[in-house]
């Protein structure tokens, strides 16, 4: 029996609409906070037992239809020997931002190393959740990577930024350095993807969280080919892909054409509108507004019904949030959403 999420990726009917949450493993869970109490973020990602345990926590608790491997888009940079750390309350910080062609050239000597810890971590997860070996039911593990633009934005800015001014300056002012940088980012993200697939990840999601600071024309001219490189690495290993961005609703077809089997949609448009823009060609993922997780249940329930209704117009639908779980979320609300979605979509066969 193929899992519901695999069926929906192929546009086939499933026993219920599959659901998982971006950032489901993490700070909203008390069992996560207990485990992480004395372990810095990136250290926890590089410890296979810790990463595997954190990955399984939300699957046990919420009964979601997929696990997402606990790691971070910056982990491959760390494995490539780049001086990156996660500053609590701030986010990823690089001591030496990448500003010039010389900085980019210096990256060429950096390759992913020690990625066995990632492979082992995913492997441990599949020991608990099962593997696609043909007969027994299993819960798929989603592996992921940061898209080259989003990674490059952190590398050029050196820290989180609202408008990615420095990154966009390099994009216009030094296109040679820019393409060399994105090429390097694509290579290490692709290696990170392959390491997770080697451990048993059966779906890959590419996160382009900050691509929305670009317009369609610049995305096409300066970014999309590099994203395609990472998605292609998954396809070459026979693994389907989800391509997610925020603020990217003006270039959903380009995100699909980069090589996506599923397109992730943020909260800014309804899924039936996304389906229209995509010409009814591809499975969609999304898009419960994370802001409503803190609203009264009746308000949230009405919103979920609308998301399910709009999603049923697409060739396939994986229910998710429109972006990650906010750290302050009451985990019981997430469990209730999973129960509700499973209950109201059981045997619907309308997709
Ligand atoms: O719950 C948690 O957030 C705890 C662990 C944590 C992660 N990353 C896990 C993660 C922490 C503290 C980070 C640091 C980090 N990395 C931040 C700051 C987060 C904060 O609010 O303090 C940021 C912005 C990054 C960079 C990053 N990582 C981006 C842009 C993305 C893409 C997704 C997004 O939210 O836009 C990630 C992926 C990421 N970080 C995942 C996890 C578990 C991916 C898988 C998933 O969705 O669970």
CSV table of C-alpha atoms and ligand atoms in Angstrom, one decimal:
chain,number,residue,atom,x,y,z
A,1,UNK,CA,0.0,0.0,0.0
A,2,UNK,CA,1.5,3.3,-1.0
A,3,UNK,CA,1.3,6.0,1.7
A,4,UNK,CA,-1.3,8.8,1.1
A,5,UNK,CA,1.4,11.4,0.4
A,6,UNK,CA,3.0,9.3,-2.3
A,7,UNK,CA,-0.4,8.7,-3.9
A,8,UNK,CA,-1.2,12.5,-3.9
A,9,UNK,CA,2.2,13.3,-5.4
A,10,UNK,CA,1.2,11.0,-8.3
A,11,UNK,CA,-2.2,12.6,-8.5
A,12,UNK,CA,-3.8,9.3,-7.4
A,13,UNK,CA,-6.6,8.8,-4.8
A,14,UNK,CA,-5.6,8.2,-1.2
A,15,UNK,CA,-7.4,6.8,1.9
A,16,UNK,CA,-7.4,10.4,3.3
A,17,UNK,CA,-5.7,13.7,2.4
A,18,UNK,CA,-2.1,13.5,3.7
A,19,UNK,CA,-0.9,16.2,6.1
A,20,UNK,CA,2.4,17.2,7.6
A,21,UNK,CA,3.7,20.6,8.9
A,22,UNK,CA,6.9,22.4,7.9
A,23,UNK,CA,8.9,22.8,11.2
A,24,UNK,CA,6.8,20.1,12.9
A,25,UNK,CA,10.0,18.9,14.6
A,26,UNK,CA,11.1,21.7,16.8
A,27,UNK,CA,10.3,24.3,19.4
A,28,UNK,CA,6.6,23.8,19.6
A,29,UNK,CA,7.2,20.4,21.3
A,30,UNK,CA,8.1,20.1,25.0
A,31,UNK,CA,9.9,16.8,24.3
A,32,UNK,CA,12.0,18.7,21.8
A,33,UNK,CA,12.9,21.5,24.2
A,34,UNK,CA,13.8,18.9,26.9
A,35,UNK,CA,16.2,17.0,24.5
A,36,UNK,CA,17.8,20.2,23.1
A,37,UNK,CA,18.2,21.9,26.5
A,38,UNK,CA,22.0,21.4,26.5
A,39,UNK,CA,22.8,20.8,22.9
A,40,UNK,CA,23.5,23.7,20.4
A,41,UNK,CA,21.3,23.7,17.3
A,42,UNK,CA,23.9,22.6,14.7
A,43,UNK,CA,25.4,20.0,17.1
A,44,UNK,CA,22.0,18.4,17.4
A,45,UNK,CA,21.8,18.2,13.6
A,46,UNK,CA,25.2,16.5,13.4
A,47,UNK,CA,24.3,13.8,16.0
A,48,UNK,CA,22.4,11.0,14.2
A,49,UNK,CA,20.7,9.7,17.3
A,50,UNK,CA,19.5,13.2,18.4
A,51,UNK,CA,18.4,14.2,14.9
A,52,UNK,CA,16.5,11.0,14.4
A,53,UNK,CA,14.8,11.2,17.8
A,54,UNK,CA,13.6,14.8,17.1
A,55,UNK,CA,12.4,13.8,13.6
A,56,UNK,CA,10.2,11.0,15.0
A,57,UNK,CA,8.7,13.1,17.9
A,58,UNK,CA,6.0,14.8,15.9
A,59,UNK,CA,5.1,11.6,14.0
A,60,UNK,CA,4.4,9.8,17.3
A,61,UNK,CA,2.5,12.7,18.7
A,62,UNK,CA,0.5,14.1,15.8
A,63,UNK,CA,0.2,11.0,13.5
A,64,UNK,CA,1.2,13.2,10.6
A,65,UNK,CA,1.6,11.4,7.2
A,66,UNK,CA,5.3,12.2,6.8
A,67,UNK,CA,8.4,12.9,8.8
A,68,UNK,CA,10.7,15.8,7.8
A,69,UNK,CA,14.3,15.1,8.7
A,70,UNK,CA,15.4,17.4,11.5
A,71,UNK,CA,18.3,19.5,10.2
A,72,UNK,CA,18.8,23.0,8.8
A,73,UNK,CA,19.4,24.5,5.4
A,74,UNK,CA,22.7,25.8,6.8
A,75,UNK,CA,24.0,22.3,7.8
A,76,UNK,CA,25.7,21.6,4.5
A,77,UNK,CA,27.6,24.9,4.8
A,78,UNK,CA,28.8,23.7,8.2
A,79,UNK,CA,29.8,20.3,6.7
A,80,UNK,CA,31.7,22.2,4.0
A,81,UNK,CA,33.8,23.9,6.6
A,82,UNK,CA,32.1,27.4,6.4
A,83,UNK,CA,32.1,29.3,9.6
A,84,UNK,CA,28.4,29.4,10.2
A,85,UNK,CA,26.5,29.3,13.5
A,86,UNK,CA,22.9,29.7,14.6
A,87,UNK,CA,22.5,32.6,17.0
A,88,UNK,CA,19.6,31.9,19.3
A,89,UNK,CA,16.8,34.4,18.6
A,90,UNK,CA,18.6,35.7,15.5
A,91,UNK,CA,19.2,32.8,13.1
A,92,UNK,CA,22.1,31.8,10.9
A,93,UNK,CA,25.2,34.0,11.1
A,94,UNK,CA,28.4,33.8,9.0
A,95,UNK,CA,31.5,35.4,10.5
A,96,UNK,CA,32.9,36.2,7.0
A,97,UNK,CA,30.1,37.1,4.5
A,98,UNK,CA,30.8,36.3,0.8
A,99,UNK,CA,31.1,39.7,-0.9
A,100,UNK,CA,33.5,39.5,-3.8
A,101,UNK,CA,34.5,37.2,-6.6
A,102,UNK,CA,37.6,36.3,-4.5
A,103,UNK,CA,35.4,35.2,-1.7
A,104,UNK,CA,33.4,33.0,-4.1
A,105,UNK,CA,36.6,31.6,-5.6
A,106,UNK,CA,37.8,30.6,-2.1
A,107,UNK,CA,34.7,28.5,-1.7
A,108,UNK,CA,35.8,26.2,-4.5
A,109,UNK,CA,38.1,24.4,-2.1
A,110,UNK,CA,35.2,23.6,0.2
A,111,UNK,CA,33.2,20.4,-0.3
A,112,UNK,CA,30.7,18.5,1.8
A,113,UNK,CA,32.5,16.2,4.2
A,114,UNK,CA,31.4,13.9,7.0
A,115,UNK,CA,27.9,13.7,5.5
A,116,UNK,CA,27.6,10.1,6.8
A,117,UNK,CA,26.1,11.5,10.0
A,118,UNK,CA,23.2,12.8,7.9
A,119,UNK,CA,22.8,9.5,6.1
A,120,UNK,CA,22.9,7.6,9.5
A,121,UNK,CA,20.3,10.0,11.0
A,122,UNK,CA,17.8,9.4,8.2
A,123,UNK,CA,18.6,5.6,8.4
A,124,UNK,CA,17.7,5.6,12.1
A,125,UNK,CA,14.4,7.4,11.3
A,126,UNK,CA,13.5,4.7,8.8
A,127,UNK,CA,14.2,2.0,11.3
A,128,UNK,CA,11.3,3.4,13.3
A,129,UNK,CA,9.0,4.6,10.5
A,130,UNK,CA,9.7,1.9,7.9
A,131,UNK,CA,11.0,2.0,4.3
A,132,UNK,CA,9.4,1.7,0.9
A,133,UNK,CA,10.2,-2.0,0.4
A,134,UNK,CA,6.9,-2.9,-1.3
A,135,UNK,CA,4.7,-4.6,1.4
A,136,UNK,CA,4.6,-3.2,4.9
A,137,UNK,CA,3.1,0.3,5.6
A,138,UNK,CA,5.6,3.0,6.3
A,139,UNK,CA,5.7,6.7,6.9
A,140,UNK,CA,7.8,8.5,4.3
A,141,UNK,CA,10.7,10.6,5.5
A,142,UNK,CA,11.0,14.0,3.6
A,143,UNK,CA,14.6,15.2,3.2
A,144,UNK,CA,15.2,18.8,2.2
A,145,UNK,CA,17.7,21.4,1.3
A,146,UNK,CA,17.8,25.2,1.0
A,147,UNK,CA,17.5,26.5,-2.5
A,148,UNK,CA,20.6,28.3,-3.9
A,149,UNK,CA,19.0,31.8,-3.7
A,150,UNK,CA,18.0,31.4,-0.1
A,151,UNK,CA,21.4,30.0,0.9
A,152,UNK,CA,23.2,32.7,-1.0
A,153,UNK,CA,21.1,35.4,0.6
A,154,UNK,CA,22.4,34.3,4.1
A,155,UNK,CA,26.0,34.0,2.8
A,156,UNK,CA,26.1,37.4,1.2
A,157,UNK,CA,24.2,39.2,4.0
A,158,UNK,CA,26.0,37.3,6.8
A,159,UNK,CA,22.8,37.2,8.8
A,160,UNK,CA,19.0,37.2,8.3
A,161,UNK,CA,17.8,40.1,6.3
A,162,UNK,CA,14.4,41.5,5.4
A,163,UNK,CA,15.1,42.7,1.8
A,164,UNK,CA,18.3,40.9,0.9
A,165,UNK,CA,19.7,44.1,-0.5
A,166,UNK,CA,23.4,43.0,-0.5
A,167,UNK,CA,22.5,39.8,-2.2
A,168,UNK,CA,20.5,41.5,-4.9
A,169,UNK,CA,23.3,44.1,-5.4
A,170,UNK,CA,25.8,41.3,-6.1
A,171,UNK,CA,23.2,39.7,-8.5
A,172,UNK,CA,23.1,42.9,-10.6
A,173,UNK,CA,26.6,44.2,-10.1
A,174,UNK,CA,28.7,41.1,-10.4
A,175,UNK,CA,26.7,38.5,-12.3
A,176,UNK,CA,29.8,36.3,-12.7
A,177,UNK,CA,30.4,36.1,-9.0
A,178,UNK,CA,26.7,35.6,-8.4
A,179,UNK,CA,26.3,32.6,-10.7
A,180,UNK,CA,29.5,31.1,-9.4
A,181,UNK,CA,28.1,31.4,-5.8
A,182,UNK,CA,24.7,29.9,-6.7
A,183,UNK,CA,26.5,27.1,-8.6
A,184,UNK,CA,28.5,26.3,-5.4
A,185,UNK,CA,25.3,26.5,-3.3
A,186,UNK,CA,23.5,24.2,-5.7
A,187,UNK,CA,26.4,21.7,-5.5
A,188,UNK,CA,26.4,21.4,-1.7
A,189,UNK,CA,22.6,21.4,-1.4
A,190,UNK,CA,22.5,18.5,-4.0
A,191,UNK,CA,25.2,16.6,-2.0
A,192,UNK,CA,23.1,17.2,1.1
A,193,UNK,CA,20.0,15.8,-0.7
A,194,UNK,CA,21.9,12.7,-1.9
A,195,UNK,CA,23.1,12.1,1.7
A,196,UNK,CA,19.5,12.0,2.9
A,197,UNK,CA,18.3,9.8,0.0
A,198,UNK,CA,21.1,7.4,0.8
A,199,UNK,CA,19.7,7.0,4.3
A,200,UNK,CA,16.1,6.4,3.0
A,201,UNK,CA,14.5,9.8,2.4
A,202,UNK,CA,11.7,9.1,-0.1
A,203,UNK,CA,10.7,12.7,-0.9
A,204,UNK,CA,12.8,15.9,-1.2
A,205,UNK,CA,11.6,19.4,-0.5
A,206,UNK,CA,13.5,22.4,-1.7
A,207,UNK,CA,13.0,25.5,0.5
A,208,UNK,CA,13.3,28.8,-1.3
A,209,UNK,CA,12.0,30.8,1.6
A,210,UNK,CA,13.4,34.2,0.5
A,211,UNK,CA,12.9,34.0,-3.3
A,212,UNK,CA,9.9,36.2,-2.9
A,213,UNK,CA,12.2,39.2,-2.7
A,214,UNK,CA,12.8,38.7,-6.4
A,215,UNK,CA,10.4,39.3,-9.2
A,216,UNK,CA,9.6,36.8,-12.0
A,217,UNK,CA,12.1,38.2,-14.5
A,218,UNK,CA,15.1,38.1,-12.1
A,219,UNK,CA,14.1,34.7,-10.7
A,220,UNK,CA,14.2,33.3,-14.3
A,221,UNK,CA,17.4,35.2,-15.3
A,222,UNK,CA,19.5,34.7,-12.2
A,223,UNK,CA,18.2,31.8,-10.0
A,224,UNK,CA,15.9,29.1,-11.4
A,225,UNK,CA,18.5,27.1,-13.2
A,226,UNK,CA,20.5,26.6,-10.0
A,227,UNK,CA,17.4,25.4,-8.2
A,228,UNK,CA,16.8,23.0,-11.0
A,229,UNK,CA,20.2,21.5,-10.4
A,230,UNK,CA,19.2,20.5,-6.8
A,231,UNK,CA,15.8,19.1,-7.9
A,232,UNK,CA,17.5,17.1,-10.6
A,233,UNK,CA,19.8,15.4,-8.0
A,234,UNK,CA,16.6,14.0,-6.4
A,235,UNK,CA,15.1,12.9,-9.6
A,236,UNK,CA,18.3,11.2,-10.7
A,237,UNK,CA,18.0,9.1,-7.5
A,238,UNK,CA,14.3,8.4,-8.4
A,239,UNK,CA,12.9,10.6,-5.6
A,240,UNK,CA,10.0,13.0,-6.1
A,241,UNK,CA,10.3,16.7,-5.2
A,242,UNK,CA,8.3,19.5,-3.5
A,243,UNK,CA,9.4,23.1,-4.4
A,244,UNK,CA,8.4,25.6,-1.8
A,245,UNK,CA,8.8,29.4,-1.6
A,246,UNK,CA,7.1,32.3,0.1
A,247,UNK,CA,6.1,35.4,-1.8
A,248,UNK,CA,6.6,33.4,-5.0
A,249,UNK,CA,3.1,33.2,-6.3
A,250,UNK,CA,4.0,35.3,-9.3
A,251,UNK,CA,6.3,32.6,-10.6
A,252,UNK,CA,4.7,29.3,-9.7
A,253,UNK,CA,4.9,27.9,-13.2
A,254,UNK,CA,8.7,28.6,-13.3
A,255,UNK,CA,9.1,26.9,-9.9
A,256,UNK,CA,7.2,23.9,-11.4
A,257,UNK,CA,9.3,23.9,-14.5
A,258,UNK,CA,12.5,23.8,-12.4
A,259,UNK,CA,11.6,20.2,-11.8
A,260,UNK,CA,8.9,20.0,-9.1
A,261,UNK,CA,6.4,17.2,-8.7
A,262,UNK,CA,4.6,19.3,-6.1
A,263,UNK,CA,4.5,23.1,-5.7
A,264,UNK,CA,4.2,24.6,-2.2
A,265,UNK,CA,1.9,27.6,-1.9
A,266,UNK,CA,2.1,30.3,0.8
A,267,UNK,CA,-0.8,32.1,2.5
A,268,UNK,CA,-1.2,34.9,0.0
A,269,UNK,CA,-3.4,33.1,-2.6
A,270,UNK,CA,-5.9,30.3,-2.3
A,271,UNK,CA,-5.0,26.8,-3.7
A,272,UNK,CA,-7.6,27.0,-6.5
A,273,UNK,CA,-6.1,30.2,-7.7
A,274,UNK,CA,-2.6,28.6,-7.6
A,275,UNK,CA,-4.1,25.6,-9.5
A,276,UNK,CA,-5.4,28.0,-12.1
A,277,UNK,CA,-2.1,29.8,-12.5
A,278,UNK,CA,-0.4,26.4,-13.0
A,279,UNK,CA,-3.0,25.3,-15.6
A,280,UNK,CA,-4.1,22.3,-13.4
A,281,UNK,CA,-0.9,20.4,-14.0
A,282,UNK,CA,0.7,19.6,-10.6
A,283,UNK,CA,0.0,18.5,-7.1
A,284,UNK,CA,-0.1,21.4,-4.6
A,285,UNK,CA,1.0,21.6,-1.0
A,286,UNK,CA,-0.4,24.0,1.6
A,287,UNK,CA,-1.6,26.4,2.8
A,288,UNK,CA,-3.2,26.7,6.3
A,289,UNK,CA,-2.1,30.2,7.5
A,290,UNK,CA,0.1,29.7,10.5
A,291,UNK,CA,-1.4,32.9,11.9
A,292,UNK,CA,-4.7,31.0,12.5
A,293,UNK,CA,-3.0,28.4,14.7
A,294,UNK,CA,-3.6,30.8,17.6
A,295,UNK,CA,-7.2,31.6,16.6
A,296,UNK,CA,-10.3,30.1,18.2
A,297,UNK,CA,-10.9,26.5,16.9
A,298,UNK,CA,-14.1,27.5,15.0
A,299,UNK,CA,-12.2,30.1,13.0
A,300,UNK,CA,-9.4,27.7,12.3
A,301,UNK,CA,-11.8,24.9,11.4
A,302,UNK,CA,-13.6,27.1,8.9
A,303,UNK,CA,-10.2,28.1,7.3
A,304,UNK,CA,-9.1,24.5,7.1
A,305,UNK,CA,-12.4,23.6,5.3
A,306,UNK,CA,-11.7,26.3,2.8
A,307,UNK,CA,-8.2,25.1,2.2
A,308,UNK,CA,-9.4,21.5,1.7
A,309,UNK,CA,-12.1,22.7,-0.7
A,310,UNK,CA,-9.7,24.8,-2.7
A,311,UNK,CA,-7.1,22.0,-2.6
A,312,UNK,CA,-9.5,19.5,-4.0
A,313,UNK,CA,-9.5,21.4,-7.3
A,314,UNK,CA,-5.8,20.5,-7.9
A,315,UNK,CA,-4.6,17.2,-9.4
A,316,UNK,CA,-3.4,16.3,-5.9
A,317,UNK,CA,-3.2,18.0,-2.5
A,318,UNK,CA,-0.8,17.6,0.4
A,319,UNK,CA,-2.1,19.6,3.4
A,320,UNK,CA,0.4,21.7,5.2
A,321,UNK,CA,0.9,25.1,6.6
A,322,UNK,CA,1.7,28.1,4.4
A,323,UNK,CA,5.1,28.4,6.2
A,324,UNK,CA,6.6,26.8,9.3
A,325,UNK,CA,5.0,26.1,12.7
A,326,UNK,CA,5.5,29.2,14.9
A,327,UNK,CA,7.5,28.2,18.1
A,328,UNK,CA,4.6,29.4,20.3
A,329,UNK,CA,2.1,27.0,18.8
A,330,UNK,CA,0.1,24.8,21.2
A,331,UNK,CA,1.0,21.3,20.0
A,332,UNK,CA,-2.5,20.0,20.8
A,333,UNK,CA,-3.9,22.3,18.1
A,334,UNK,CA,-1.6,20.6,15.5
A,335,UNK,CA,-2.8,17.1,16.7
A,336,UNK,CA,-6.4,18.3,16.4
A,337,UNK,CA,-5.8,19.6,12.8
A,338,UNK,CA,-4.4,16.2,11.8
A,339,UNK,CA,-7.4,14.3,13.3
A,340,UNK,CA,-9.8,16.8,11.7
A,341,UNK,CA,-8.2,16.6,8.2
A,342,UNK,CA,-8.1,12.8,8.3
A,343,UNK,CA,-11.7,12.6,9.5
A,344,UNK,CA,-13.3,14.9,7.0
A,345,UNK,CA,-11.3,13.6,4.0
A,346,UNK,CA,-11.5,9.8,4.6
A,347,UNK,CA,-12.6,8.0,1.5
A,348,UNK,CA,-13.5,11.3,-0.3
A,349,UNK,CA,-11.9,10.1,-3.6
A,350,UNK,CA,-12.7,13.4,-5.2
A,351,UNK,CA,-9.1,14.3,-6.2
B,1,LIG,O1,11.8,24.7,15.8
B,1,LIG,C1,12.8,25.2,15.4
B,1,LIG,O2,12.9,26.1,14.7
B,1,LIG,C2,14.1,24.7,16.1
B,1,LIG,C3,15.3,24.4,15.4
B,1,LIG,C4,15.9,25.4,14.4
B,1,LIG,C5,15.9,25.1,13.0
B,1,LIG,N1,16.6,26.0,12.3
B,1,LIG,C6,15.3,23.8,12.4
B,1,LIG,C7,14.9,23.8,11.0
B,1,LIG,C8,16.5,26.6,14.6
B,1,LIG,C9,16.8,27.3,15.9
B,1,LIG,C10,17.0,27.0,13.3
B,1,LIG,C11,17.8,28.2,13.0
B,1,LIG,C12,17.4,28.9,11.8
B,1,LIG,N2,17.8,28.5,10.5
B,1,LIG,C13,16.7,30.0,11.6
B,1,LIG,C14,16.1,30.8,12.8
B,1,LIG,C15,14.9,30.2,13.3
B,1,LIG,C16,14.3,31.0,14.4
B,1,LIG,O3,13.1,31.3,14.2
B,1,LIG,O4,15.0,31.3,15.4
B,1,LIG,C17,16.5,30.3,10.3
B,1,LIG,C18,15.7,31.4,9.7
B,1,LIG,C19,17.2,29.3,9.6
B,1,LIG,C20,17.4,29.2,8.1
B,1,LIG,C21,16.3,28.2,7.6
B,1,LIG,N3,16.2,26.9,8.0
B,1,LIG,C22,15.4,28.4,6.6
B,1,LIG,C23,15.1,29.7,5.9
B,1,LIG,C24,14.7,27.2,6.4
B,1,LIG,C25,13.6,26.9,5.5
B,1,LIG,C26,12.3,26.9,6.1
B,1,LIG,C27,11.7,28.2,6.6
B,1,LIG,O5,11.3,28.2,7.7
B,1,LIG,O6,11.6,29.1,5.8
B,1,LIG,C28,15.2,26.3,7.4
B,1,LIG,C29,14.8,24.9,7.4
B,1,LIG,C30,14.7,24.3,8.8
B,1,LIG,N4,15.2,24.7,10.0
B,1,LIG,C31,14.1,23.1,9.0
B,1,LIG,C32,14.2,22.8,10.4
B,1,LIG,C33,13.7,21.6,11.1
B,1,LIG,C34,13.5,22.3,7.8
B,1,LIG,C35,12.6,21.3,7.9
B,1,LIG,C36,11.2,21.5,8.5
B,1,LIG,O7,10.4,22.2,7.8
B,1,LIG,O8,11.0,21.1,9.6
